[in-house]
PDB file of C-alpha atoms in Angstrom:
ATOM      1  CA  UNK B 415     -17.544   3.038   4.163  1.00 65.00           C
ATOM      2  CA  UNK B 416     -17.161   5.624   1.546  1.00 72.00           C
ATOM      3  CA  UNK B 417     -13.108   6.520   0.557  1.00 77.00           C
ATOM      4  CA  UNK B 418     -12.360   9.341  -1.524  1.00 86.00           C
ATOM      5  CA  UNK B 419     -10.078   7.376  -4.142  1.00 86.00           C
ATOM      6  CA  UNK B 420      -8.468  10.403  -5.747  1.00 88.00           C
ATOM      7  CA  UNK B 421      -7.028  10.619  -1.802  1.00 93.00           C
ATOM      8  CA  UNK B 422      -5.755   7.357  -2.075  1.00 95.00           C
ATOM      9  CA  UNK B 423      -5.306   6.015  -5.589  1.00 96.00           C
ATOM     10  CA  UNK B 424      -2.185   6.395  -7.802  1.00 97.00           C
ATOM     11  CA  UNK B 425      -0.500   7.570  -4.793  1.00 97.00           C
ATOM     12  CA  UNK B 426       3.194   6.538  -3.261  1.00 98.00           C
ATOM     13  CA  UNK B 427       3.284   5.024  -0.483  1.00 98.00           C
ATOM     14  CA  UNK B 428       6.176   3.053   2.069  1.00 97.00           C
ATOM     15  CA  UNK B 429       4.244  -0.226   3.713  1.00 96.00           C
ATOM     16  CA  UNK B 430       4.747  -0.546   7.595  1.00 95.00           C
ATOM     17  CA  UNK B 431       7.477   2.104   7.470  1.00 94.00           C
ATOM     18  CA  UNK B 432       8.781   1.300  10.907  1.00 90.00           C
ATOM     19  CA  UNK B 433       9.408  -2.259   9.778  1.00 91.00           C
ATOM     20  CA  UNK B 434      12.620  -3.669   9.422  1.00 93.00           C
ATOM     21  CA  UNK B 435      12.732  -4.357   5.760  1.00 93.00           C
ATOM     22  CA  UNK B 436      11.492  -1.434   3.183  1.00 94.00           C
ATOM     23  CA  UNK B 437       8.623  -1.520   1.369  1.00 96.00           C
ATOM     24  CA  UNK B 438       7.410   0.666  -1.743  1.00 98.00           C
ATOM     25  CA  UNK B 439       4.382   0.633  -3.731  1.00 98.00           C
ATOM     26  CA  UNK B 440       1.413   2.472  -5.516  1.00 98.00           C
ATOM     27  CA  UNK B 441      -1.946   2.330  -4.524  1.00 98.00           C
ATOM     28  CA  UNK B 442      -4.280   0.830  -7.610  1.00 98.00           C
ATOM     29  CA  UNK B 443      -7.397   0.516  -5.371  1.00 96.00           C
ATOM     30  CA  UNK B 444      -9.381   1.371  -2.389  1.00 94.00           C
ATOM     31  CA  UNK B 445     -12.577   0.075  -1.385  1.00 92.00           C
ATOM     32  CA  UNK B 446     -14.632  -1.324   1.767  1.00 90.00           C
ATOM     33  CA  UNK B 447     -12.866  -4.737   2.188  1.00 93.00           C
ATOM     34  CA  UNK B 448      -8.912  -2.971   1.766  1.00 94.00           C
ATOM     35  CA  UNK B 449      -6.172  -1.923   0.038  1.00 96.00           C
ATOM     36  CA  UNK B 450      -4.565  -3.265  -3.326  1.00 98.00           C
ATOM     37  CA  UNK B 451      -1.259  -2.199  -3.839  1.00 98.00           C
ATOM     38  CA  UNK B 452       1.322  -2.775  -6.703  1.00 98.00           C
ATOM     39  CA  UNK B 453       5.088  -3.042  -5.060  1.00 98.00           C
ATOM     40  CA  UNK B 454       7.638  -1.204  -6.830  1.00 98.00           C
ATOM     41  CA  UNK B 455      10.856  -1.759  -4.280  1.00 97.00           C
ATOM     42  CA  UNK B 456      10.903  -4.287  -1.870  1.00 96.00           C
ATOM     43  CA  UNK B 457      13.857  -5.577   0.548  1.00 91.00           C
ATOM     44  CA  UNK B 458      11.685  -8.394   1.776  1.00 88.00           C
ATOM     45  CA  UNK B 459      11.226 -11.493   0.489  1.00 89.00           C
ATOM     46  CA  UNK B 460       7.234 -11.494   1.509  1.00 91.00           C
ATOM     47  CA  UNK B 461       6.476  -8.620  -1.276  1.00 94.00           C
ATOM     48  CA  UNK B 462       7.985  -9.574  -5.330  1.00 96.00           C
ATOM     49  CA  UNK B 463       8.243  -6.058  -7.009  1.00 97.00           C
ATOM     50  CA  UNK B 464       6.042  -5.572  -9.970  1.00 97.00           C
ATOM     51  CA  UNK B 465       2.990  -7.457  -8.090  1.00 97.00           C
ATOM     52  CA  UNK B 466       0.004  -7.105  -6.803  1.00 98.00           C
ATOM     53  CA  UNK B 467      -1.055  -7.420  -3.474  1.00 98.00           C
ATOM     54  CA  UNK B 468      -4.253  -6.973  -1.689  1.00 98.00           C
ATOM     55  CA  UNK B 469      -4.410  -6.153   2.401  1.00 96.00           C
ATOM     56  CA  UNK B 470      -7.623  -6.352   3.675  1.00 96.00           C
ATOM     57  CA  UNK B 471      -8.685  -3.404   6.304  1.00 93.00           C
ATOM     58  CA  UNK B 472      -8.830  -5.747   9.333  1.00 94.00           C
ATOM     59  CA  UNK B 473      -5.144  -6.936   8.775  1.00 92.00           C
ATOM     60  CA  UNK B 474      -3.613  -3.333  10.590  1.00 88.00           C
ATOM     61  CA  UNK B 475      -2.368  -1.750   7.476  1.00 92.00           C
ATOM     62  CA  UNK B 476       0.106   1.023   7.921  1.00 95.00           C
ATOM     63  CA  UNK B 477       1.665   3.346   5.539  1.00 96.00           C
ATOM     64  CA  UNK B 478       3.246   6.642   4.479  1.00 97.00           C
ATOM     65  CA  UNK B 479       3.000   8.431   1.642  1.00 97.00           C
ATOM     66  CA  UNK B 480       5.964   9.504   0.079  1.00 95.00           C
ATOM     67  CA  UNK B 481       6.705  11.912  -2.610  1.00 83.00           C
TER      68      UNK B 481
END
């Protein structure tokens, strides 16, 4: 697959925004396996803030970009 990055990358986003527990971050990268995405907030102990995490494309990845 091809991804326009400049779509994607450097943006703001809220992970699985219907979840219980809120989840910010910035997209660093895009590419055909998934997503890597640095959390800046996180109420959840599954995401540390100032890390990096990468969520592959098969794994049901949901966000919303915020502004």
């Amino acid at each position: 697959m091809k991804y326009n990055e400049e779509n994607y990358v450097g943006k703001k986003i809220q992970l699985y925004p219907s979840d219980t527990y809120r989840k910010f971050g910035v997209i660093k990268r895009v590419d055909d396996l998934g997503w890597t995405v640095e959390i800046t907030e996180s109420k959840c102990g599954s995401f540390d803030i100032g890390k990096e995490y990468f969520i592959s494309h098969s794994e049901g990845f949901t966000f919303e970009f915020i502004r």
